[in-house]
Short mmCIF file of C-alpha atoms in Angstrom, two decimals:
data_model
loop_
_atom_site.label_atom_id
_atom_site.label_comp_id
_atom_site.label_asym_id
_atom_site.label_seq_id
_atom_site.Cartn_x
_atom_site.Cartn_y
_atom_site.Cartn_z
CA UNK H 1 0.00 0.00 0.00
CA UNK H 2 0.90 3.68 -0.93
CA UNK H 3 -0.32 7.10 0.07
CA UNK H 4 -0.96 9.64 -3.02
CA UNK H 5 -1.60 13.12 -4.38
CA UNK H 6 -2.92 13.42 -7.45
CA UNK H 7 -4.02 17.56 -8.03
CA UNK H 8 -3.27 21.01 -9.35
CA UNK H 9 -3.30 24.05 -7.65
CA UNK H 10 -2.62 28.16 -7.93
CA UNK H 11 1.23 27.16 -8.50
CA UNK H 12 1.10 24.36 -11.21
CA UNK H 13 -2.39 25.53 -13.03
CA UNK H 14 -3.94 28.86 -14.14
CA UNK H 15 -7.91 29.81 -13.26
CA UNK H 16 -9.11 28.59 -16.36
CA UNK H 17 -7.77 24.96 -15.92
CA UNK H 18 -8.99 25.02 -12.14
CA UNK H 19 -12.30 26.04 -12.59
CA UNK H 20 -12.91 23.11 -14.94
CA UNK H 21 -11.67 20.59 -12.38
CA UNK H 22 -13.92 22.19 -9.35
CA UNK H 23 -15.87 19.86 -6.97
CA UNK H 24 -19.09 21.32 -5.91
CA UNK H 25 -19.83 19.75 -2.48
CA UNK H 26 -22.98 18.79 -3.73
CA UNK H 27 -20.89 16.64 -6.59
CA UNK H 28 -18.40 15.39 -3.81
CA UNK H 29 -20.15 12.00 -2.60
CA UNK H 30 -20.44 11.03 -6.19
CA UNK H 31 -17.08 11.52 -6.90
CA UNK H 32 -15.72 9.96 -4.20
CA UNK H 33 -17.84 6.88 -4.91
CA UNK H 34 -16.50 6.30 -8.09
CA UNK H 35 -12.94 7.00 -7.25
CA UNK H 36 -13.52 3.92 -4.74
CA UNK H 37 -14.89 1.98 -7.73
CA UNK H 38 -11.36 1.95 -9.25
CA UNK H 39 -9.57 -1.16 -8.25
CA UNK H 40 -6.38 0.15 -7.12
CA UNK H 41 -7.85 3.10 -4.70
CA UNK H 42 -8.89 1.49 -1.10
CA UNK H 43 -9.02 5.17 0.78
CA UNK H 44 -9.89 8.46 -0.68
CA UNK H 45 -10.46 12.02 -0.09
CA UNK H 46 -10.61 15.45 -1.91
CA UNK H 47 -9.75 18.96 -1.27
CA UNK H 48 -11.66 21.05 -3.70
CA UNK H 49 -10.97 24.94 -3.20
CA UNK H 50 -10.81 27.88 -5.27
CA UNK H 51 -6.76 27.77 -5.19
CA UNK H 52 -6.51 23.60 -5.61
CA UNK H 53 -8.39 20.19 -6.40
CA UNK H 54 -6.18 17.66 -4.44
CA UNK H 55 -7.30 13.74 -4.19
CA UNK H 56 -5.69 11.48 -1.55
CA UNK H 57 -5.66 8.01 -2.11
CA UNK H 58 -4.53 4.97 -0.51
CA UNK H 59 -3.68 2.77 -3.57
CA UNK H 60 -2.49 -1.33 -3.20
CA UNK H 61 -0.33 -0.40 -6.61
CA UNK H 62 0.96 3.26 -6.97
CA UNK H 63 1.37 4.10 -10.84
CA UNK H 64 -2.24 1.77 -11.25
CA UNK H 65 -4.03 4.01 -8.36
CA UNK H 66 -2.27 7.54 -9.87
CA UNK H 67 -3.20 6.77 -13.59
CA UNK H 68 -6.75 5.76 -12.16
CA UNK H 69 -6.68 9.36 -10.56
CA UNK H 70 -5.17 10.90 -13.64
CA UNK H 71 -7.98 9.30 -15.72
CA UNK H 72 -10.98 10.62 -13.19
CA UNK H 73 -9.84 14.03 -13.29
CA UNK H 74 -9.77 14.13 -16.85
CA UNK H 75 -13.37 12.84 -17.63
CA UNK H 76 -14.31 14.97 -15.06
CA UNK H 77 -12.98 17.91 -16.64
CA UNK H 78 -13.00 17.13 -19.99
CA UNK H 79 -9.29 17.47 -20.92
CA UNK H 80 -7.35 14.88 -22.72
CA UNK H 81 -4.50 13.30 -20.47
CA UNK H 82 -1.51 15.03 -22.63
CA UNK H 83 -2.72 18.48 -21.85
CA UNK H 84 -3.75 17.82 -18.55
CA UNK H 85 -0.69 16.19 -17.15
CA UNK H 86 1.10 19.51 -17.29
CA UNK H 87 -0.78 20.97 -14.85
CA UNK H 88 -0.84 17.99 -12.25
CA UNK H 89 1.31 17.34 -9.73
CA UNK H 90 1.81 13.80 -8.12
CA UNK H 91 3.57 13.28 -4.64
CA UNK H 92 4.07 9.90 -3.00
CA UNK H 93 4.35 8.65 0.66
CA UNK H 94 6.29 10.98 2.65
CA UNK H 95 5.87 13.58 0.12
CA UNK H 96 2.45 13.55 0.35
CA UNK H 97 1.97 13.46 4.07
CA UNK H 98 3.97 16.54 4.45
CA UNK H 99 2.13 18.30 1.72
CA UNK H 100 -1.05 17.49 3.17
CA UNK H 101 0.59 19.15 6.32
CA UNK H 102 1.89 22.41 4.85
CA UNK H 103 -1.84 22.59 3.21
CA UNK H 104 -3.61 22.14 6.74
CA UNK H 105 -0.97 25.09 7.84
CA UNK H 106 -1.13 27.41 5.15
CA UNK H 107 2.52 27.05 3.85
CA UNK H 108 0.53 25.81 0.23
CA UNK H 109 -2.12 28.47 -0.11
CA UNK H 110 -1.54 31.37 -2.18
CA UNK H 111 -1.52 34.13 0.95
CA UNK H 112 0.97 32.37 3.11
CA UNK H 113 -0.82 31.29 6.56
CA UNK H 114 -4.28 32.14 5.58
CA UNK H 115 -6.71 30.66 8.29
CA UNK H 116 -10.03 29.31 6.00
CA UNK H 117 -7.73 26.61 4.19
CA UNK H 118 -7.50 24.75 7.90
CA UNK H 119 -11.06 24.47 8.18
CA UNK H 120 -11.70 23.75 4.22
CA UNK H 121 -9.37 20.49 5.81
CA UNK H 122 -11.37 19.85 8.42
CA UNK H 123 -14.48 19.90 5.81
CA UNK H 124 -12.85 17.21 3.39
CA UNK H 125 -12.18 14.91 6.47
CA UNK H 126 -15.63 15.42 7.93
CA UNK H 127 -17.16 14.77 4.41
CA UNK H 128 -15.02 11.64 3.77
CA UNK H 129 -16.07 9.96 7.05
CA UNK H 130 -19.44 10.68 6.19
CA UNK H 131 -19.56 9.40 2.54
CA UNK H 132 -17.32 6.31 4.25
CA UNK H 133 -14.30 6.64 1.88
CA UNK H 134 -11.77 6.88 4.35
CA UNK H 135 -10.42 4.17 6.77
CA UNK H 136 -7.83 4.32 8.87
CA UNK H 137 -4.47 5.25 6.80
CA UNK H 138 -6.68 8.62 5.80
CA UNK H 139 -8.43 9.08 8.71
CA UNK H 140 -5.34 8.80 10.98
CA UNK H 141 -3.45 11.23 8.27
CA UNK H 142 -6.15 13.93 8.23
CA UNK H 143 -6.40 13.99 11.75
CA UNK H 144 -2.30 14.33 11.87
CA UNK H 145 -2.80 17.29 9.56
CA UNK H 146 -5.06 18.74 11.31
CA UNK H 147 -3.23 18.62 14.47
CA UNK H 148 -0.23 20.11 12.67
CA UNK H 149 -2.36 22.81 11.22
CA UNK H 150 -3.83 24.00 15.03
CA UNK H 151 -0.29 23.90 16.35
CA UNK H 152 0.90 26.12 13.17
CA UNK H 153 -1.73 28.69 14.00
CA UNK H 154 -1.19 28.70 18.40
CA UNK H 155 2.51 28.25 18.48
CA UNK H 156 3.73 30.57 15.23
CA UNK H 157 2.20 34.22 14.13
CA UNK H 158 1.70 32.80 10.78
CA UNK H 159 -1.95 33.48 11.26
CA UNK H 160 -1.48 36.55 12.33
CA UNK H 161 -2.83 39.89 10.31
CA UNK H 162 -5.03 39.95 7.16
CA UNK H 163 -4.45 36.85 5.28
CA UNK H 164 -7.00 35.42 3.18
CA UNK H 165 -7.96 35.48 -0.57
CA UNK H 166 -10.39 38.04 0.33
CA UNK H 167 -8.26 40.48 2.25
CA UNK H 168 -5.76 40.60 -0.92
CA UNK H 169 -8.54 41.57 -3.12
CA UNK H 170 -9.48 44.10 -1.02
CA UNK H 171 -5.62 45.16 -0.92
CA UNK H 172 -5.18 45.04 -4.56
CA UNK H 173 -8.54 47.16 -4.85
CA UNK H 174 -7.02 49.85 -2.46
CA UNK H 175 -3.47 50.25 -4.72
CA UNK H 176 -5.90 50.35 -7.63
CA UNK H 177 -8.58 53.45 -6.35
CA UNK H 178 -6.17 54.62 -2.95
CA UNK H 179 -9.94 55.96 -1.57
CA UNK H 180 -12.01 52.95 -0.81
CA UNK H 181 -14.49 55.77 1.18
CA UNK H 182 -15.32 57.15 -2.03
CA UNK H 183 -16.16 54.44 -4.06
CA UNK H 184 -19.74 52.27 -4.09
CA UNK H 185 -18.85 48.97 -3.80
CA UNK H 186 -20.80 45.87 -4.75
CA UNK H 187 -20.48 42.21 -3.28
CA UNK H 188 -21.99 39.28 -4.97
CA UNK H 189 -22.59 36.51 -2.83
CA UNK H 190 -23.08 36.34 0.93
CA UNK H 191 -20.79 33.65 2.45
CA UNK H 192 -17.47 33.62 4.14
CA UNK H 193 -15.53 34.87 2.02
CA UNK H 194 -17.70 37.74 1.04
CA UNK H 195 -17.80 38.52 5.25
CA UNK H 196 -14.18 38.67 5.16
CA UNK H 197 -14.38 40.68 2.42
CA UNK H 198 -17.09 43.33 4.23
CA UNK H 199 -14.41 42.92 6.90
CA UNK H 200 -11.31 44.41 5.26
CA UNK H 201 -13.52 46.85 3.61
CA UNK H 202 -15.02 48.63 6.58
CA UNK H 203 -10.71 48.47 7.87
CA UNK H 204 -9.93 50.35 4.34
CA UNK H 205 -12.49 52.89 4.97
CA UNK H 206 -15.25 51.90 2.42
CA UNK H 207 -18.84 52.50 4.07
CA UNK H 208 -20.73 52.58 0.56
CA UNK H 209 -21.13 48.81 0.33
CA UNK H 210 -24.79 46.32 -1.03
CA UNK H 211 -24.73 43.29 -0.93
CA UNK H 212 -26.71 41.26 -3.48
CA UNK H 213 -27.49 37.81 -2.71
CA UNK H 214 -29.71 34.92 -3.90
CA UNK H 215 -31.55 34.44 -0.40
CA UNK H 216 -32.50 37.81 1.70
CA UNK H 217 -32.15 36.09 4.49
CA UNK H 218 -28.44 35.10 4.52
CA UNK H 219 -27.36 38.49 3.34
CA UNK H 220 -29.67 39.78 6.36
CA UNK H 221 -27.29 37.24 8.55
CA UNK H 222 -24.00 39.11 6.87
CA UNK H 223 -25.47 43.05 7.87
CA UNK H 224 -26.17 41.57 10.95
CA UNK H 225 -22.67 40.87 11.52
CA UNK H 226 -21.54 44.54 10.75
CA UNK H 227 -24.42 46.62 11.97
CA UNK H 228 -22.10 49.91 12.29
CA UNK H 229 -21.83 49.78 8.55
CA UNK H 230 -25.36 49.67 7.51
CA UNK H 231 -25.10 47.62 4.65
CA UNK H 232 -27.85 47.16 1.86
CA UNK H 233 -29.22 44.02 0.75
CA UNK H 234 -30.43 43.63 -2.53
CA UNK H 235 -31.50 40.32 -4.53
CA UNK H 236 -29.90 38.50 -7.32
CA UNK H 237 -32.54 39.98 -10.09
CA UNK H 238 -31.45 43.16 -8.91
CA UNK H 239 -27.57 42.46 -9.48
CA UNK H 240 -26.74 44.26 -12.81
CA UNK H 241 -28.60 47.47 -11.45
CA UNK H 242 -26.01 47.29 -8.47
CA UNK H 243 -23.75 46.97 -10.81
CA UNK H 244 -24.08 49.38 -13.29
CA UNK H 245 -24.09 51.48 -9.51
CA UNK H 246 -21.14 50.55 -7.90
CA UNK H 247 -17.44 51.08 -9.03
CA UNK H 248 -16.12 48.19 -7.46
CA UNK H 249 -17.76 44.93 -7.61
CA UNK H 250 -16.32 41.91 -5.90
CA UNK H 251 -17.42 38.33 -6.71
CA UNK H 252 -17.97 35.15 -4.40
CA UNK H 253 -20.22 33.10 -5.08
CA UNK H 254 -20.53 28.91 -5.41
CA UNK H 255 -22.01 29.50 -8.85
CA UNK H 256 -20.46 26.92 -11.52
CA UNK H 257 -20.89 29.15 -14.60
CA UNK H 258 -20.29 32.69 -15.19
CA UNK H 259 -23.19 34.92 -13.58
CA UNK H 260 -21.64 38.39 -14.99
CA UNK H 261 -20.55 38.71 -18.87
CA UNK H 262 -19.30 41.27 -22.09
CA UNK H 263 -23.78 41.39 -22.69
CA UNK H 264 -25.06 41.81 -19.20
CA UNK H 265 -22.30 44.41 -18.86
CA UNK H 266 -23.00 46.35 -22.24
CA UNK H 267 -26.79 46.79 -21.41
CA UNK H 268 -26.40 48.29 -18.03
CA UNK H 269 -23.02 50.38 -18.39
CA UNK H 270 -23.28 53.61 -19.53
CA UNK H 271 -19.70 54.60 -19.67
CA UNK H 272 -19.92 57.66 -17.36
CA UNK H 273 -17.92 55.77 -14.76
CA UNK H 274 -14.92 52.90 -14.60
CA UNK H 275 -15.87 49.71 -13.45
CA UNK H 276 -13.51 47.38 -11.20
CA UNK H 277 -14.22 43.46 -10.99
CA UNK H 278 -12.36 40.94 -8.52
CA UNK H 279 -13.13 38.12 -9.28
CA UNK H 280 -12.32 35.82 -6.25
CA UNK H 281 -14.51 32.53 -7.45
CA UNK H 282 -13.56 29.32 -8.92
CA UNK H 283 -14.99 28.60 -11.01
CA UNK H 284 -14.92 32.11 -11.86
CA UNK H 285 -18.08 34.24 -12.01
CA UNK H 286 -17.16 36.89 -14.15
CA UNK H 287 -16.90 35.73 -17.82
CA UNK H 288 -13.61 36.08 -19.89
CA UNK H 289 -15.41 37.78 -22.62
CA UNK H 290 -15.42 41.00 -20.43
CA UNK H 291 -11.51 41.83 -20.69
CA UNK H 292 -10.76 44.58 -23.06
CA UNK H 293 -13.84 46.59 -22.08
CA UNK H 294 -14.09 49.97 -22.51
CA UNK H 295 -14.24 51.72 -18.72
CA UNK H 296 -14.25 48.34 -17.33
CA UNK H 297 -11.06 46.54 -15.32
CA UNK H 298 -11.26 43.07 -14.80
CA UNK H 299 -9.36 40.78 -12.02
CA UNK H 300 -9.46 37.18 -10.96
CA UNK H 301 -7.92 35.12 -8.11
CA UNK H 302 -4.59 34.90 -9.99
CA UNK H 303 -4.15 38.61 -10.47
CA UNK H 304 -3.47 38.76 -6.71
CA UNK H 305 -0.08 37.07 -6.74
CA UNK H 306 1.67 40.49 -6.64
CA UNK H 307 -0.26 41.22 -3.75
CA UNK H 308 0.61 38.01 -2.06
CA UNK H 309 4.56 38.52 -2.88
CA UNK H 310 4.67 41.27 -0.95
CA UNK H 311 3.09 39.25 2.25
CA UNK H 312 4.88 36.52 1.72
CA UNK H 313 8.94 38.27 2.61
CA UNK H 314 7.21 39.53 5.83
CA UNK H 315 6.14 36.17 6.44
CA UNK H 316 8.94 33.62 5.33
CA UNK H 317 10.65 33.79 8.95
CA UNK H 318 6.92 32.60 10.50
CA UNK H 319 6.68 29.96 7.54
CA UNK H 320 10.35 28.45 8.84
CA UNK H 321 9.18 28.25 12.40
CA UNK H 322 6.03 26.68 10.82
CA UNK H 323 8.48 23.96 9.24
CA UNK H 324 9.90 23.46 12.25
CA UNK H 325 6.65 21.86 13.68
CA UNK H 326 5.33 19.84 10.85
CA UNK H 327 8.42 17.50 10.93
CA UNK H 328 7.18 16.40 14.37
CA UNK H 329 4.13 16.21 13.18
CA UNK H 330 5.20 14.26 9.91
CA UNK H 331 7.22 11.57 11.91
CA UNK H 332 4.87 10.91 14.65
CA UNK H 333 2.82 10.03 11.52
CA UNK H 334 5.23 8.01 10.52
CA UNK H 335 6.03 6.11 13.33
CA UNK H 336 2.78 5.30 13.49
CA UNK H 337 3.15 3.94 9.68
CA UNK H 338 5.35 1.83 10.65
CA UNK H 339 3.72 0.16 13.28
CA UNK H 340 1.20 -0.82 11.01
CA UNK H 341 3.48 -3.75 9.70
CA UNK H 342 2.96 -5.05 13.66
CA UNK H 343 -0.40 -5.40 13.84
CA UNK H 344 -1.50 -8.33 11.99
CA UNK H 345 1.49 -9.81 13.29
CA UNK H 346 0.58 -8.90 16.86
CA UNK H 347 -2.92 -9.73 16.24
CA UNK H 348 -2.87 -13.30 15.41
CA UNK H 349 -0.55 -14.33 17.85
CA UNK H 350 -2.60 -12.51 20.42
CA UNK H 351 -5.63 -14.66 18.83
CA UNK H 352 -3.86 -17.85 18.37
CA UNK H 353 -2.77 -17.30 22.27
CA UNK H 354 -6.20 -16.65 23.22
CA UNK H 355 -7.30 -19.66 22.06
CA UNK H 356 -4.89 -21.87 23.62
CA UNK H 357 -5.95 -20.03 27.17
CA UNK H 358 -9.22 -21.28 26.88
CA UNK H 359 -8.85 -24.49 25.55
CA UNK H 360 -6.57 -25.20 28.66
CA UNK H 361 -8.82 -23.37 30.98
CA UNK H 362 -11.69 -24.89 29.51
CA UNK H 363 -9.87 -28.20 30.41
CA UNK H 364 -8.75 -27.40 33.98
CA UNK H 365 -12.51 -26.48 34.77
CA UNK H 366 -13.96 -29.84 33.64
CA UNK H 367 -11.58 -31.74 35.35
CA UNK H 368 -12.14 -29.25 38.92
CA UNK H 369 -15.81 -30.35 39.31
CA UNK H 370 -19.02 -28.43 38.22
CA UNK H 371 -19.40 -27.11 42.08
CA UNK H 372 -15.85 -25.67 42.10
CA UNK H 373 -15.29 -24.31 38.82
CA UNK H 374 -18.91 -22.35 39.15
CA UNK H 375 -17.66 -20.82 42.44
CA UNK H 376 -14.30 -19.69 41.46
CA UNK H 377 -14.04 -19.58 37.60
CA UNK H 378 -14.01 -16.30 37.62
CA UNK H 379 -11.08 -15.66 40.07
CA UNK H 380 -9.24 -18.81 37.21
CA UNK H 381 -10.52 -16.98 33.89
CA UNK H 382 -8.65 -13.81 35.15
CA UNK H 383 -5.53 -15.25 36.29
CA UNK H 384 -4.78 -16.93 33.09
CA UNK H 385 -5.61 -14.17 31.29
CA UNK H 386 -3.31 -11.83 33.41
CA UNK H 387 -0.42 -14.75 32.70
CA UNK H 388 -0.76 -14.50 28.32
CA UNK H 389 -1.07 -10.21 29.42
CA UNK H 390 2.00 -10.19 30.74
CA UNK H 391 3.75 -12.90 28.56
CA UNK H 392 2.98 -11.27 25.94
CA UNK H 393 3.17 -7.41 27.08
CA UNK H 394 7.06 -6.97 26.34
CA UNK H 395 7.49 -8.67 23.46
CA UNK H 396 4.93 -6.40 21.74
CA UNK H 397 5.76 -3.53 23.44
CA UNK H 398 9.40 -3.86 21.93
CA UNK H 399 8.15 -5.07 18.36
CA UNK H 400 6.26 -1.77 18.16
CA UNK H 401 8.93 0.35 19.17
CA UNK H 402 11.69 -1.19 16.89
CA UNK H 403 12.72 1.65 14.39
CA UNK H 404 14.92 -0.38 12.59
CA UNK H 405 12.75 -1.59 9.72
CA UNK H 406 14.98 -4.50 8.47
CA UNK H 407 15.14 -5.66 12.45
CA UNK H 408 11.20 -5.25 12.70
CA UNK H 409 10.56 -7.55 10.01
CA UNK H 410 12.91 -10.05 10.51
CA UNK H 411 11.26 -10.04 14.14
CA UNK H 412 7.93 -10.45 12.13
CA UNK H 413 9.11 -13.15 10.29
CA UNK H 414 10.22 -15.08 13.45
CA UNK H 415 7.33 -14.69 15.20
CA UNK H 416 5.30 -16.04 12.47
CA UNK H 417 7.61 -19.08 11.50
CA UNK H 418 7.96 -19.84 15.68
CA UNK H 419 4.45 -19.92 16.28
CA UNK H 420 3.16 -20.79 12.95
CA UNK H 421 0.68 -18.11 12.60
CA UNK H 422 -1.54 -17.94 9.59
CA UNK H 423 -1.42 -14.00 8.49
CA UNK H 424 -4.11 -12.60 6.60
CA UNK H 425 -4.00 -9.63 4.98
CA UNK H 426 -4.76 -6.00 6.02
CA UNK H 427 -7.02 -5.37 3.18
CA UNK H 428 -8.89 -8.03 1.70
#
């Protein structure tokens, strides 16, 4: 067995490619189901967010379970293999349990430390349980990264100060217009990010800001959060009259296809004032077709690298302490790993043991007398069990702590050949 990462991200792939590869949560439990159809992929999990689709697998033969992967992800998005396979990246074992670590901590994401990409983590191991694709390698891995990712965020300042996708729009917006207060500025979409986007706003100085939202009543839940700023709330029919108001609009919504384009634009602009779009969705909400507009600037999640460069030399000295950590956190992992090799081993001799203990006990009753071994069989039952306890206590204790792979298994191998055990495999 072999862990992998199959996926593409904000440093191998552009928007465009990204977008197309997008899980929608409500799409997850499907795609899961058939990545565990595959016959090389026992464990999976995915990590679908606007700056990376990642899928972790636990395959019984690597290059079978990766070109399974490789295939998925290109039905799914409907590129052939030999275009795609620039984009991907694939990390194996180690590699991929400390980049599933620097993910959980921020080290992978785009603004160096952001916070959401911890709990997007949590999500995908929540998700996995619940759609039952994970099993123990997984589970014990996301739970690892997890860890790693809460000690990242209480033991460094890499979480520290405005980092998150949304806070470098709003950064990029304020280099592009300096005076935030005097602009009208739109938000589409009423979720997290768009409250971290209200957020750094209100800290720029912008107090001109609707929201426009499918549901009133979740964009009524975001005003409620900032009730200094008196926010309005208007509804998605009412979007491209906001628009054709505002002079900054920012984008974030789950919506799969583009919800703003070159003839929505043209029929509500009037050209007596610039228009700014940040586009902060993948896949992205504002259409390609509206670059090279007249009075109208258009921006999408990759247009904030420049932004993020200059957070990211403030930050490097965090991001080594960071480092620091997930090696810990990586070999605790992989001591546990290792111990895996143990526990068939450990668990038929424990069963073959068990078995001899009450086939002699068994014996030793009958031959007692019924009135005898009824009054004191269970005083017997417990002594003989604390005898195989404590025969067998050290001998495991030391098996499992042997670091020494080559001495493990030879140990193993003993073990089985001494007291003829019968192993069956982990995964059937």
């Amino acid at each position: 067995m072999n862990i992998a990462v199959v996926g593409l991200s904000h440093k191998t792939a552009p928007v465009e490619i990204r977008e197309k590869l997008s899980i929608q949560e409500a799409k997850l439990e499907s795609a899961l189901s058939q990545l565990r159809s595959y016959p090389h992929i026992l464990e999976v999990a995915i990590i679908s967010t606007c700056n990376r689709l990642e899928i972790y697998a636990v395959t019984t033969e690597t290059d079978q379970g990766v070109r399974e992967i490789s295939q998925f992800l290109c039905e799914i998005g409907h590129i052939p293999l030999h275009q795609l396979r620039r984009y991907l990246f694939i990390l194996l074992h180690q590699d991929a349990v400390r980049h599933l670590m620097r993910v959980a901590a921020g080290l992978e994401s785009l603004v160096l430390g952001e916070g959401q990409i911890l709990a997007q983590v949590k999500n995908t191991h929540k998700l996995a349980q619940k759609y039952h694709s994970i099993a123990q390698i997984l589970d014990r891995l996301f739970k690892q990264a997890m860890t790693a990712g809460k000690r990242v965020r209480s033991e460094t300042n890499i979480g520290t100060g405005a980092v998150s996708i949304s806070s470098a729009a709003v950064e990029l917006a304020y280099i592009k217009v300096e005076n935030l207060a005097a602009c009208n500025v739109c938000i589409i979409g009423a979720g997290k990010m768009s409250r971290l986007l209200v957020q750094h706003l209100l800290a720029k100085g912008a107090d001109r800001i609707t929201v426009v939202n499918r549901s009133h009543l979740r964009a009524e839940e975001l005003a409620n959060q900032f009730p200094e700023a008196q926010l309005k709330i208007q509804l998605l029919p009412e979007m491209m009259n906001a628009i054709a108001a505002s002079d900054i609009v920012f984008t974030s919504t789950a919506a799969t296809e583009p919800i703003i384009n070159r003839v929505k634009l043209e029929a509500v602009l009037t050209g007596e004032r610039a228009l700014m779009l940040f586009d902060i969705s993948v896949p992205r909400n504002v259409d390609a077709d509206v670059v090279g507009m007249e009075y109208v600037q258009s921006h999408n999640v990759d247009d904030l690298k420049a932004v993020v460069a200059q957070n990211y030399e403030s930050r490097r000295k965090m991001a080594q302490e960071a480092e620091a950590l997930l090696e810990q956190e990586i070999e605790a992992f992989e001591l546990w790993w290792r111990s895996l090799e143990t526990v068939p081993t450990i668990s038929c001799l424990r069963s073959k043991v068990e078995s001899i203990r009450e086939q002699e006990l068994e014996k030793a009753l009958s031959r007692l007398g019924t009135e005898f071994a009824e009054k004191h069989q269970e005083v017997i039952e417990a002594m003989t069990r604390g005898i195989v306890n404590k025969i067998l206590h050290e001998p495991m204790v030391q098996l499992r702590a042997q670091q020494d792979i080559e001495a493990r298994r030879r140990c193993l191998e003993s073990l089985k050949m001494l007291f003829d055990l019968d192993i069956e495999e982990q995964y059937s």
